[in-house]
Short mmCIF file of C-alpha atoms and ligand atoms in Angstrom, two decimals:
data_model
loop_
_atom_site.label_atom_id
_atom_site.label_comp_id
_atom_site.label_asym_id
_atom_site.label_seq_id
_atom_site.Cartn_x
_atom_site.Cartn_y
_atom_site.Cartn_z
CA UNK A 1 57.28 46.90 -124.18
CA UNK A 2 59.03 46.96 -128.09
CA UNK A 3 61.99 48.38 -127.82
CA UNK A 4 61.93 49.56 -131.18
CA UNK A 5 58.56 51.77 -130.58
CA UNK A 6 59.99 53.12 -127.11
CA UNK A 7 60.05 57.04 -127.48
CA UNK A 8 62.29 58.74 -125.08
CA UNK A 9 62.06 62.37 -124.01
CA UNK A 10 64.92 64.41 -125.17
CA UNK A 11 65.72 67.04 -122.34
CA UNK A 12 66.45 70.28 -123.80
CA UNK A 13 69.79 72.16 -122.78
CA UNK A 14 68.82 75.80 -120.64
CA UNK A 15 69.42 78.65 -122.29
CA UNK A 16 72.60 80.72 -121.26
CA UNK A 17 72.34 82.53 -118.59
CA UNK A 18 69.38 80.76 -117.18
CA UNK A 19 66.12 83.39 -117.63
CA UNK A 20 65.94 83.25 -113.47
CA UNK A 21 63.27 86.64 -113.56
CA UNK A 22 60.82 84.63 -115.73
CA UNK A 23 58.33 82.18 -115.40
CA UNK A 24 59.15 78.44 -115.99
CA UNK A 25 57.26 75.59 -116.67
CA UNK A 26 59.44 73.86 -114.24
CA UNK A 27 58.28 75.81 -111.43
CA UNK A 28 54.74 75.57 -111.55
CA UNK A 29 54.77 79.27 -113.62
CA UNK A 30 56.42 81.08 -111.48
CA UNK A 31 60.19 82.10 -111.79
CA UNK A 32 63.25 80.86 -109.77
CA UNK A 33 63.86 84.04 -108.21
CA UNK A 34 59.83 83.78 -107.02
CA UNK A 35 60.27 80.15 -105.71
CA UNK A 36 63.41 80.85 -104.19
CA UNK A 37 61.67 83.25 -102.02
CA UNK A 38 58.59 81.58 -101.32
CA UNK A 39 59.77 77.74 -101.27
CA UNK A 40 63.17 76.82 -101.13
CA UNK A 41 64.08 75.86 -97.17
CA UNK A 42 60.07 76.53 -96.67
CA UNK A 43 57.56 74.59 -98.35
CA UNK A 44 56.94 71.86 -100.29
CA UNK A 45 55.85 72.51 -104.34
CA UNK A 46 53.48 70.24 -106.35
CA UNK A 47 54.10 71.15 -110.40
CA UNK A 48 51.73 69.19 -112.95
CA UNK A 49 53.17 69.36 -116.01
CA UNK A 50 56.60 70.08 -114.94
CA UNK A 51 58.10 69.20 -118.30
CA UNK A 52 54.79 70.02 -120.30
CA UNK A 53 56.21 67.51 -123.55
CA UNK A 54 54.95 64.53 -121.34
CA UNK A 55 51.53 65.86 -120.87
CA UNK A 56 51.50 67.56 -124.91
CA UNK A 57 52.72 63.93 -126.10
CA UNK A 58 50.18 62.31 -124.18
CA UNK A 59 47.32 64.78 -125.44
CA UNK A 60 48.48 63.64 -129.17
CA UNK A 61 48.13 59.83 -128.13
CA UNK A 62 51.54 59.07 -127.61
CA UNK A 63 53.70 57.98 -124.62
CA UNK A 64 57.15 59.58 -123.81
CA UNK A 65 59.53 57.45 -121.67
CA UNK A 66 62.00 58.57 -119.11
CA UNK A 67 65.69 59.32 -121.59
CA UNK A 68 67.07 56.67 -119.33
CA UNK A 69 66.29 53.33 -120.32
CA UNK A 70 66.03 50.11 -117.88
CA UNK A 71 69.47 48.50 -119.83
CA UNK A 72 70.80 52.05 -119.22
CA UNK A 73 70.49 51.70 -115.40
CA UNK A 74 70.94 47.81 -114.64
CA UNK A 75 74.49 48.94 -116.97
CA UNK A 76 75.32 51.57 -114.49
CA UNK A 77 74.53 50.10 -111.29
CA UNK A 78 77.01 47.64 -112.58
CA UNK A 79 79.68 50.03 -112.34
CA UNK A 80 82.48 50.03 -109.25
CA UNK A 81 82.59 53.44 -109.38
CA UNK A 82 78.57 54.28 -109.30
CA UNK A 83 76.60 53.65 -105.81
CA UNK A 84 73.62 51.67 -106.21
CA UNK A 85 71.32 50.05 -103.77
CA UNK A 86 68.35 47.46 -104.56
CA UNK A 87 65.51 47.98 -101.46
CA UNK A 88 62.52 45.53 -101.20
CA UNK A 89 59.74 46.50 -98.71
CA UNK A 90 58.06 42.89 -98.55
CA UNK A 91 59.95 42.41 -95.78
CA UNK A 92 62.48 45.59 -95.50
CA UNK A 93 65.90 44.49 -97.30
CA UNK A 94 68.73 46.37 -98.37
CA UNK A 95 72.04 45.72 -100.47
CA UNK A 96 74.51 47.62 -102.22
CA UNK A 97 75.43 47.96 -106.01
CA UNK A 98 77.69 46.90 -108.26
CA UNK A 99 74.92 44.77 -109.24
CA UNK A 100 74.65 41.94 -111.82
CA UNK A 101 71.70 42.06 -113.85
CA UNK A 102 70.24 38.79 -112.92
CA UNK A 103 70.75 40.62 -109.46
CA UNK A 104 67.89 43.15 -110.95
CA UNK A 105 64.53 42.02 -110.54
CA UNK A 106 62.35 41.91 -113.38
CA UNK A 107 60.10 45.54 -113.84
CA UNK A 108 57.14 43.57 -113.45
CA UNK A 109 57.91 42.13 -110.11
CA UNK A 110 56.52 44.15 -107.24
CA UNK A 111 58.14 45.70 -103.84
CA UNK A 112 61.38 46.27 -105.29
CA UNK A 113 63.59 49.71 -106.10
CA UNK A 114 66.52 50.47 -107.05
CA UNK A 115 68.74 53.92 -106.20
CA UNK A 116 71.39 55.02 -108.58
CA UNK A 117 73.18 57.65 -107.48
CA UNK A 118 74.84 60.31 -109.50
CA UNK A 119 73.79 59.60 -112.45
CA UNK A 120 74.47 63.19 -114.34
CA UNK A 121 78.64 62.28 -113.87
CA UNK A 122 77.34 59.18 -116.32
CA UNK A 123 74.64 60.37 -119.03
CA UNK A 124 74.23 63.08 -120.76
CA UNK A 125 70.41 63.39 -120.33
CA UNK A 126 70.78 63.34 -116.68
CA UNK A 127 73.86 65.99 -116.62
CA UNK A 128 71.32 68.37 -119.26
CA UNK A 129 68.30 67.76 -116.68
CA UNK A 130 70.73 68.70 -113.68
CA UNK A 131 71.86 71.77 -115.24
CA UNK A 132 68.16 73.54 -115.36
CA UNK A 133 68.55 73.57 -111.70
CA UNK A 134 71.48 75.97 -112.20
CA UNK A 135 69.85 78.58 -110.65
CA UNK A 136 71.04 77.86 -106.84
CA UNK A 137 74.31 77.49 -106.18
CA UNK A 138 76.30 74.45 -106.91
CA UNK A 139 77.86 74.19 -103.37
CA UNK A 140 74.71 73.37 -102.15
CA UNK A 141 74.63 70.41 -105.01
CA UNK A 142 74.70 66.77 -104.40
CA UNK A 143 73.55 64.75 -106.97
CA UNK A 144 70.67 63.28 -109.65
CA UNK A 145 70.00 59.92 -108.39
CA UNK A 146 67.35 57.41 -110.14
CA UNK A 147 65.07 55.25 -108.58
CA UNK A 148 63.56 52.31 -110.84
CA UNK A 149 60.77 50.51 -109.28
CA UNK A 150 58.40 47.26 -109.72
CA UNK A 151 54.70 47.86 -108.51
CA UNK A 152 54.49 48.95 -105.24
CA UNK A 153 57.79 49.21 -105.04
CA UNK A 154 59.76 52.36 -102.26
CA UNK A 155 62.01 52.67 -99.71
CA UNK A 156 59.19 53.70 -97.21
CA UNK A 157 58.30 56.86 -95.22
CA UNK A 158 61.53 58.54 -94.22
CA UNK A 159 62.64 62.07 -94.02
CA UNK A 160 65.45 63.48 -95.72
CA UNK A 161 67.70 66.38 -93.70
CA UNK A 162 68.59 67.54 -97.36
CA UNK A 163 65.94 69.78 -100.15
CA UNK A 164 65.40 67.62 -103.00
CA UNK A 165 62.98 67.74 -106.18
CA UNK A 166 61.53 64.76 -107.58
CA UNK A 167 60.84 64.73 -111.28
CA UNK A 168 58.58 62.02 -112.32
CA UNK A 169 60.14 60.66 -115.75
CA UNK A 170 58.36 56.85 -116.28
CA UNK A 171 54.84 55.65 -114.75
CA UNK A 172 53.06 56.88 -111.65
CA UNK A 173 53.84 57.45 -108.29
CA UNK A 174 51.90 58.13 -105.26
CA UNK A 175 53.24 60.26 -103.15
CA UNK A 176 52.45 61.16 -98.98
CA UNK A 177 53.93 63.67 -96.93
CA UNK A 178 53.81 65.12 -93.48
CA UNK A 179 54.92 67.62 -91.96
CA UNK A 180 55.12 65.87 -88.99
CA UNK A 181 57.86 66.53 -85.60
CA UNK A 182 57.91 62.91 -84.59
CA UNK A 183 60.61 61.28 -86.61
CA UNK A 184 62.02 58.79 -84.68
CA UNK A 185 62.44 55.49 -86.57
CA UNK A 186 61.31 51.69 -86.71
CA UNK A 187 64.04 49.97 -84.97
CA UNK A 188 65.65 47.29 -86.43
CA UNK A 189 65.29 47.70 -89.88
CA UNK A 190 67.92 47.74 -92.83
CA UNK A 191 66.33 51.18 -94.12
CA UNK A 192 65.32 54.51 -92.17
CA UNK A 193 61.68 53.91 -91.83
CA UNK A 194 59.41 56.39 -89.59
CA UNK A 195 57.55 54.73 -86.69
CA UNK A 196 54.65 56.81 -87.14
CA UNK A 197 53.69 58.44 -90.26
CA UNK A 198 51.15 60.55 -90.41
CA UNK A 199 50.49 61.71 -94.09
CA UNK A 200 48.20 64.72 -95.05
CA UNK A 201 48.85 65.37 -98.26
CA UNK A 202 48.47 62.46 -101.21
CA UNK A 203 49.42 62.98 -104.56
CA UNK A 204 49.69 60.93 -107.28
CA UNK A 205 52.52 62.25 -110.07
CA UNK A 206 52.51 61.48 -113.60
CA UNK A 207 55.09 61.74 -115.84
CA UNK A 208 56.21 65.17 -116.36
CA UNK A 209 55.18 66.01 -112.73
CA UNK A 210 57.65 67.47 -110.14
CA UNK A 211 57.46 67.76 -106.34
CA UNK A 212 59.53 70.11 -104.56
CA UNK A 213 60.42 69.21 -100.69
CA UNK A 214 62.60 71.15 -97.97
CA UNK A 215 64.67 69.47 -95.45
CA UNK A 216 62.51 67.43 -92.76
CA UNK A 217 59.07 66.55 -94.49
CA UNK A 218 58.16 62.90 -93.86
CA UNK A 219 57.64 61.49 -97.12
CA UNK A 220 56.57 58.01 -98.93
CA UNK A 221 56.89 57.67 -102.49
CA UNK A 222 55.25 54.32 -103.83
CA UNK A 223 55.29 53.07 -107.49
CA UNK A 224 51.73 52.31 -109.28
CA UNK A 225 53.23 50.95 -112.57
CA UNK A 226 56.00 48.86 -113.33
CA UNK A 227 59.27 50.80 -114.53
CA UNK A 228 58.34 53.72 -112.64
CA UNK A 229 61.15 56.44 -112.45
CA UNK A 230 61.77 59.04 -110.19
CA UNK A 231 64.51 61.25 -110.54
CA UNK A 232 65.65 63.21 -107.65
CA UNK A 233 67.90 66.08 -107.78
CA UNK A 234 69.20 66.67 -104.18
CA UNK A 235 71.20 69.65 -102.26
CA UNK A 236 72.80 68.30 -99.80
CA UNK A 237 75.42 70.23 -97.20
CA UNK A 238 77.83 69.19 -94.68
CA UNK A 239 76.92 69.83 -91.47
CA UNK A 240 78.57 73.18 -89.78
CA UNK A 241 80.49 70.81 -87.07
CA UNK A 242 82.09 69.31 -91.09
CA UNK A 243 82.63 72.51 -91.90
CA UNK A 244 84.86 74.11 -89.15
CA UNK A 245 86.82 70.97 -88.91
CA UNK A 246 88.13 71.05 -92.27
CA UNK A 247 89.14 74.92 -91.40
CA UNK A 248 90.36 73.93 -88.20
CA UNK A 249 92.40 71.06 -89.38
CA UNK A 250 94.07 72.75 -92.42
CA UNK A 251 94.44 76.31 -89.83
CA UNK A 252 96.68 73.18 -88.03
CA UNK A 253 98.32 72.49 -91.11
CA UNK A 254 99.53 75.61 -91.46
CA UNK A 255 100.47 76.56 -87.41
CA UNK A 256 104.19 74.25 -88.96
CA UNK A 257 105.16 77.06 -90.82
CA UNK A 258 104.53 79.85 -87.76
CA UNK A 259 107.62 79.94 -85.40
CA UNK A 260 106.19 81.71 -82.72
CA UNK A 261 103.75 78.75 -82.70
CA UNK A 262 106.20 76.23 -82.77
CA UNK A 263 107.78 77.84 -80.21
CA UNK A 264 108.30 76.28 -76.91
CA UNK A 265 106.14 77.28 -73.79
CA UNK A 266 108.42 78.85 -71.18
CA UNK A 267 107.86 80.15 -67.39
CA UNK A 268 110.94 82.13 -66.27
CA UNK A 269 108.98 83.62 -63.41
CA UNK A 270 107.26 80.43 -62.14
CA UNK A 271 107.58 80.72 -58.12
CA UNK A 272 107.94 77.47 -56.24
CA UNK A 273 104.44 76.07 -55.19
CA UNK A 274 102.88 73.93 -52.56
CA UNK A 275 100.28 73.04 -54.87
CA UNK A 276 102.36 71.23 -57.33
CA UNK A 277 98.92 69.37 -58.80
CA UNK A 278 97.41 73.06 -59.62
CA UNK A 279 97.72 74.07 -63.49
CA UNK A 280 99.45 76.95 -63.47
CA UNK A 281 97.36 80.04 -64.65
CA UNK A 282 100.38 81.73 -66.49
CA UNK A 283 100.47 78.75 -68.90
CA UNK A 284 96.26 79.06 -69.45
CA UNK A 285 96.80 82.58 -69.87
CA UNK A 286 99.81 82.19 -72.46
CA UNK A 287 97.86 79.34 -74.50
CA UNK A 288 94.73 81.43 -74.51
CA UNK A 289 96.27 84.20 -76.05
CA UNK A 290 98.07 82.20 -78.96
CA UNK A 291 94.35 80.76 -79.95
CA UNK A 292 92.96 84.04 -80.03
CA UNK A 293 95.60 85.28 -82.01
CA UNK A 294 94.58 82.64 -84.72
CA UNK A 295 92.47 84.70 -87.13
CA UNK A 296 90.58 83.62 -90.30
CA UNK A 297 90.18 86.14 -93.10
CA UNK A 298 86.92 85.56 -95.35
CA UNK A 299 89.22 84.26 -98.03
CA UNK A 300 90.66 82.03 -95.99
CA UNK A 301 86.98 80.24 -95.34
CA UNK A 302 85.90 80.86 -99.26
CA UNK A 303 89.05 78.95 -100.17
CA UNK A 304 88.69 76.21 -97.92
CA UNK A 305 84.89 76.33 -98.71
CA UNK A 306 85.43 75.70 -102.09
CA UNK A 307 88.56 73.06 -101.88
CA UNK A 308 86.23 71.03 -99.72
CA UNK A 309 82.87 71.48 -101.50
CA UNK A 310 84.17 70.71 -105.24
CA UNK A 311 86.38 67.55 -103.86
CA UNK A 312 84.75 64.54 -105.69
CA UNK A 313 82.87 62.24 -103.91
CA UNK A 314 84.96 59.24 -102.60
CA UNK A 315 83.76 56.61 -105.65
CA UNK A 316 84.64 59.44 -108.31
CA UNK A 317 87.19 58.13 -110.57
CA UNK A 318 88.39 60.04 -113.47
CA UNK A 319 89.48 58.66 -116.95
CA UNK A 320 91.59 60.41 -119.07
CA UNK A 321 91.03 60.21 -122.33
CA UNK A 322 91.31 57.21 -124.71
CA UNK A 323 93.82 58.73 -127.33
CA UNK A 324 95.77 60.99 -124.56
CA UNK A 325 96.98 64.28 -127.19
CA UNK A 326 100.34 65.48 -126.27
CA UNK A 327 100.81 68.82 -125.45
CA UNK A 328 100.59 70.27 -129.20
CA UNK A 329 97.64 68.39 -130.45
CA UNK A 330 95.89 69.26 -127.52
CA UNK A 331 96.44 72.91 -128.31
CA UNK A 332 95.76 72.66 -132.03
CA UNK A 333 92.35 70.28 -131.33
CA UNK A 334 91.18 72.60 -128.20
CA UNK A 335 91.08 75.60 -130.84
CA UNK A 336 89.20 73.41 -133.05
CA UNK A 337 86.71 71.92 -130.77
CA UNK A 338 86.12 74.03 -127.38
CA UNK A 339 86.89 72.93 -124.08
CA UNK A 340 83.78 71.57 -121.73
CA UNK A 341 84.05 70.23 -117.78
CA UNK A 342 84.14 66.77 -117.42
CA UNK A 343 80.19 66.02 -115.90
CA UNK A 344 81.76 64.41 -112.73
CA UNK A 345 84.10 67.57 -112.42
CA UNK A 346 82.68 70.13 -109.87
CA UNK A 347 84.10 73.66 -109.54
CA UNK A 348 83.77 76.72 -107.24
CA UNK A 349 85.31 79.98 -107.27
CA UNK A 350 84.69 83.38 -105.65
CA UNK A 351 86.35 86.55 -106.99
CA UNK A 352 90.13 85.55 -106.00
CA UNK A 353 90.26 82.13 -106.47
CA UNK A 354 89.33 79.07 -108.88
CA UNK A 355 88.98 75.47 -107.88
CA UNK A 356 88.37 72.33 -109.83
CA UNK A 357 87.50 68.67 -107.56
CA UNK A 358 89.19 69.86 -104.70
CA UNK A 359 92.32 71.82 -106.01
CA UNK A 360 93.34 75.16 -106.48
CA UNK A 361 93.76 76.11 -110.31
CA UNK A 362 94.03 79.87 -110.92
CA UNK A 363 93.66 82.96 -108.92
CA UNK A 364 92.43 86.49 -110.20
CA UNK A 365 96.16 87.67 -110.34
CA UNK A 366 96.40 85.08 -113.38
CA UNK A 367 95.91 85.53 -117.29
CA UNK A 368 93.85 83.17 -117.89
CA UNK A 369 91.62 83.71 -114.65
CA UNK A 370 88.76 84.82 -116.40
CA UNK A 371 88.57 81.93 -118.94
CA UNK A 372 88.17 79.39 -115.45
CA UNK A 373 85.24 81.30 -114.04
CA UNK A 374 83.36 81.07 -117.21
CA UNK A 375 84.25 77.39 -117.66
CA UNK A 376 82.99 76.94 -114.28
CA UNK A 377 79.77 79.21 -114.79
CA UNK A 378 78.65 77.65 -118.19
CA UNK A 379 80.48 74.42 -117.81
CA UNK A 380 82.06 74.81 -121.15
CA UNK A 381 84.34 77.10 -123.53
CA UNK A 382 84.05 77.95 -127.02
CA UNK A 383 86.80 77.17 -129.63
CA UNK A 384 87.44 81.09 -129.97
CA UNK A 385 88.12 81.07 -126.02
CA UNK A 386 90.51 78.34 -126.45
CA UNK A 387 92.21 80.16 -129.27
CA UNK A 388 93.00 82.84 -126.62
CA UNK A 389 93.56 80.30 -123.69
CA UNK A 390 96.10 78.13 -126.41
CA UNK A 391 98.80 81.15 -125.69
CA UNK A 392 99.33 80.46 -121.80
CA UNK A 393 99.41 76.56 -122.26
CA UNK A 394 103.38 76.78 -122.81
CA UNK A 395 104.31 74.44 -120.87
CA UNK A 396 104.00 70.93 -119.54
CA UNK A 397 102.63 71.08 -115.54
CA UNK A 398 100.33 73.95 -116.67
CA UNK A 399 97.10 73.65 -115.04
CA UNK A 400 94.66 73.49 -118.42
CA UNK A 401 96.58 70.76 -119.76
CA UNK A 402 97.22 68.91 -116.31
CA UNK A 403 93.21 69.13 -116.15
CA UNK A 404 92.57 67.76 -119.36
CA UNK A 405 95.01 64.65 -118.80
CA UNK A 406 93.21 63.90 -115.92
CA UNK A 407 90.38 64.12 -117.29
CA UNK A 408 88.90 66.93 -115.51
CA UNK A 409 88.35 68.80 -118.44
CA UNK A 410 87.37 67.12 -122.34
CA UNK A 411 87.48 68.46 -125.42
CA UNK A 412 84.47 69.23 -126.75
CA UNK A 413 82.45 66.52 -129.43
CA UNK A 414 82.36 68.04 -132.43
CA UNK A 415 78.50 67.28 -132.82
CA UNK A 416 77.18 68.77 -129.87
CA UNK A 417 75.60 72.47 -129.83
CA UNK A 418 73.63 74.23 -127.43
CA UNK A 419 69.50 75.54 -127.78
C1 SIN B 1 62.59 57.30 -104.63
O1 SIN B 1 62.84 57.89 -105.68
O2 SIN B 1 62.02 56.20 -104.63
C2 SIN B 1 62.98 57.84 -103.31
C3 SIN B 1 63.39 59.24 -103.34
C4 SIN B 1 63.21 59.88 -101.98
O3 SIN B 1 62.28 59.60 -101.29
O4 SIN B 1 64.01 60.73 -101.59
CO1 CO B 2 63.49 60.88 -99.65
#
């Protein structure tokens, strides 16, 4: 393929707020609150025409390519800091990124693919494409990973415990899935592969296609052309037993600070026994009653919620930018150009707290409260909300700037607009 005479498709940015009562191409015509209801957690969704310029281009005798190129990916999966695996089914291998091109096979090659994960911290196409799936909640978000593929190429039938949707965005694949119980798995192998798939539904997507699946359909994805891209946007949680611990560990944290727990366990009124060996009920009964004092508030678990959810993944790292601004540029140039997250920055908040990758950053007792919850509901902030943020950023440690020389928030480029 020229290079020169490769078209890419340009993902549009969603409009603000996302139109969630009306019908999307995306969906198969139907809105997200509708699918939402009748498919997320439930049922798998097949959408032809998913992103309708694939199908319009093709009807006017052109071809669109994915907005990722091959370069684009072998680059990334070069990176330390991006996970990437190469899997070839001819037999079942497996090995992790970073990868050297030469590592790469060539696109014509068959029985090869290769995962890069996270993708929308690293390109801008990606990040746009992640954010029409703004409509459920980005606790619940894991990732847009890319898989790149030779003929034939897939990592086999497997189930995923996680809903994902699969956007076809280069060449064909041919999908099979299953509803099936029995997932136990071929032993033995470097990849989860199911012992005994039983497919009953076969589809094969085209670009602009989409597939919706919920946690626990078998599926097998295999590429027909060379070059074939799928791009998967995935929700995946912790488990609840993840969950508790982290509240459980930090309540533990926190027991140092409590005197009556740190105080020590007496038994004035122990009689003398015969049964030395017998654990004596007064000091079950007086241990029982300090853990049912402990108490969580709903706060408590949003807050932890949301420090553990929006910590960045363990390969995240942050740059801060090239030409660090001290504190008064920054102000002048944030009025000037807007503030936007960083796209490997993840934030949460509920109504009395704010958190960006892990840490706390304002609460609703705080001026500038509002201007976080925006950023972290449209992911950026205009120059004329800077302007008004600019008067709290007075000093050194304060959070906006702190977040900006970390890298966890950028100024905006000039050249970019929204629509
Ligand atoms: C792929 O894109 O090849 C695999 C994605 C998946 O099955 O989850
Ligand atoms: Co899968």
């Amino acid at each position: 393929m020229k290079q020169a005479f490769r078209t890419p498709y340009n993902p549009p940015k969603p409009p603000q707020p996302l139109p969630i009562k009306e019908s999307w191409a995306l969906l198969g015509g139907i809105s997200p609150e509708r699918f939402m209801k009748e498919y997320w957690q439930k049922k798998p969704l097949l959408v032809r025409g998913a992103i309708p310029a694939f199908q319009l281009a093709k009807q006017a005798g052109q071809t669109l390519h994915s907005p990722i190129s091959m370069a684009e990916l072998t680059q990334l999966a070069g990176q330390k800091n991006v996970e990437s695996r190469l899997v070839s089914s001819k037999p079942w291998s497996l090995t992790h990124g970073p990868f050297k091109s030469k590592d790469i096979p060539e696109l014509s090659e068959p029985d090869w693919t290769m995962l890069v994960q996270g993708v929308n911290g690293h390109h801008p196409m990606a990040q746009t494409v992640m954010s029409w799936f703004r409509f459920i909640p980005e606790a619940r978000l894991d990732d847009l990973m890319i898989s790149i593929a030779g003929p034939q190429g897939g990592v086999g039938p497997h189930m995923d415990s996680y809903d994902v949707f699969l956007l076809q965005m280069e060449g064909r694949r041919h999908w099979k899935i299953s509803a099936q119980d029995d997932l136990r798995l071929k032993e033995n192998l470097p990849v989860k592969i199911l012992k005994n798939f039983k497919p009953t539904e076969d589809w094969v997507l085209e670009p602009g296609d989409m597939m919706y699946l919920p946690p626990n359909i078998a599926h097998d994805g295999i590429a027909l052309d060379a070059g074939c891209q799928t791009w998967s946007i995935g929700f995946r949680v912790p488990n609840y037993k993840e969950l508790v611990n982290e509240i459980l560990w930090r309540t533990t944290e926190a027991l140092e600070n409590e005197a009556d727990m740190c105080a020590l366990y007496s038994d004035p009124q122990q009689p003398a026994t015969l049964d030395p060996a017998l654990i004596p009920a007064q000091l079950v009964e007086a241990v029982q009653k300090k853990l049912n004092s402990l108490q969580w508030s709903k706060s408590d678990v949003s807050c932890t919620l949301a420090s553990l959810l929006s910590e960045p993944k363990p390969q995240t790292v942050f740059t801060p930018p090239k030409q660090l601004l001290d504190l008064s540029s920054f102000k002048k140039a944030m009025v000037k150009m807007g503030l936007e997250l960083s796209p490997l920055s993840k934030s949460l908040y509920d109504k009395d707290f704010f958190y960006l990758n892990g840490e706390s950053m304002s609460d609703s007792e705080a001026e500038d409260w509002h201007f976080w919850c925006q950023l972290g509901r449209e992911l950026r902030l205009s120059a004329q909300n800077c302007s008004e943020i600019q008067a709290f950023i007075d000093q050194a440690d304060n959070p906006w700037f702190e977040a900006y020389q970390a890298g966890w928030i950028v100024l905006s480029k000039p050249t970019r607009t929204l629509g």
